[in-house]
Amino acid sequence: MERTEPPGHYDIPPPPLVPPQALHGIDLRVGKHLLWVGGGAYPLANITRVYTFMLTPRRKDATVLFLKRVAIILSVAFTMTILGGLTSLASESMAGGILTFVWLGAIAALVFSLVELVAVLSSPTLYVLAVETSGPSIAMVTSSDPHQLDQLVGNIVHAIEHPETEFHVRVDRLTVNPRNYYFGDNVNMYGGTGNVGMANR
């Protein structure tokens, strides 16, 4: 075999064309009256709702918040600039230092706000499976195959109705920043019967 490296170098195999992908999968299984999502266990008897939905980033809210922040930051900066101009009559060096500090702070705040906006705008819309319990717990997973999640809804409901059921599938772990996503309305019920109103928070 002919050497391809210069003398004195070891033969090193070429790197793979495609680097190995990190596994982000998680086990979802039902057995012995429990739903396991990774290392979390949820008693089937405590599950109150199983459903799929599109997890959408808060793009509109993030844009409105960004515009509000820009307006506030620039208003404060221009106000301080005007005040700095007035104080320059007494001490020009002090006014210059204050203005530099104000505009450096304003630029830093604008950059921070822009980074937060880009983080939300670049967040993907995900199709997820959610499992709610009678307590505050909720489990969510996703998959590259939406039909798998729709089928899992039926499988979990069947397991709730037939606790002896067992199955095991591999889904994707949901790793998102909750602040960047809209999870739907929080519904508060008032009174015991005839509830027809909905309060959004």
Short mmCIF file of C-alpha atoms in Angstrom, two decimals, residues 18 21 36 41 52 54 60 63 73 75 96 129 132 148-149 166 171 179 187 199-200:
data_model
loop_
_atom_site.label_atom_id
_atom_site.label_comp_id
_atom_site.label_asym_id
_atom_site.label_seq_id
_atom_site.Cartn_x
_atom_site.Cartn_y
_atom_site.Cartn_z
CA VAL A 18 -21.11 12.90 7.95
CA GLN A 21 -25.48 12.79 15.16
CA TRP A 36 -42.93 6.46 31.51
CA ALA A 41 -43.41 8.15 35.68
CA THR A 52 -51.35 16.82 20.05
CA MET A 54 -48.65 22.84 17.15
CA LYS A 60 -45.82 38.45 17.40
CA THR A 63 -41.79 41.63 17.98
CA ILE A 73 -34.44 52.74 25.31
CA SER A 75 -36.60 57.76 24.65
CA GLY A 96 -19.40 64.06 27.76
CA LEU A 129 -47.73 15.33 22.14
CA GLU A 132 -51.61 16.36 31.40
CA GLN A 148 -46.59 8.74 15.15
CA LEU A 149 -47.75 11.31 17.73
CA GLU A 166 -47.96 -2.38 27.48
CA VAL A 171 -39.77 9.72 20.42
CA ARG A 179 -40.57 31.68 27.35
CA VAL A 187 -58.65 28.53 31.40
CA ALA A 199 -60.66 34.04 31.35
CA ASN A 200 -57.31 34.41 29.56
#
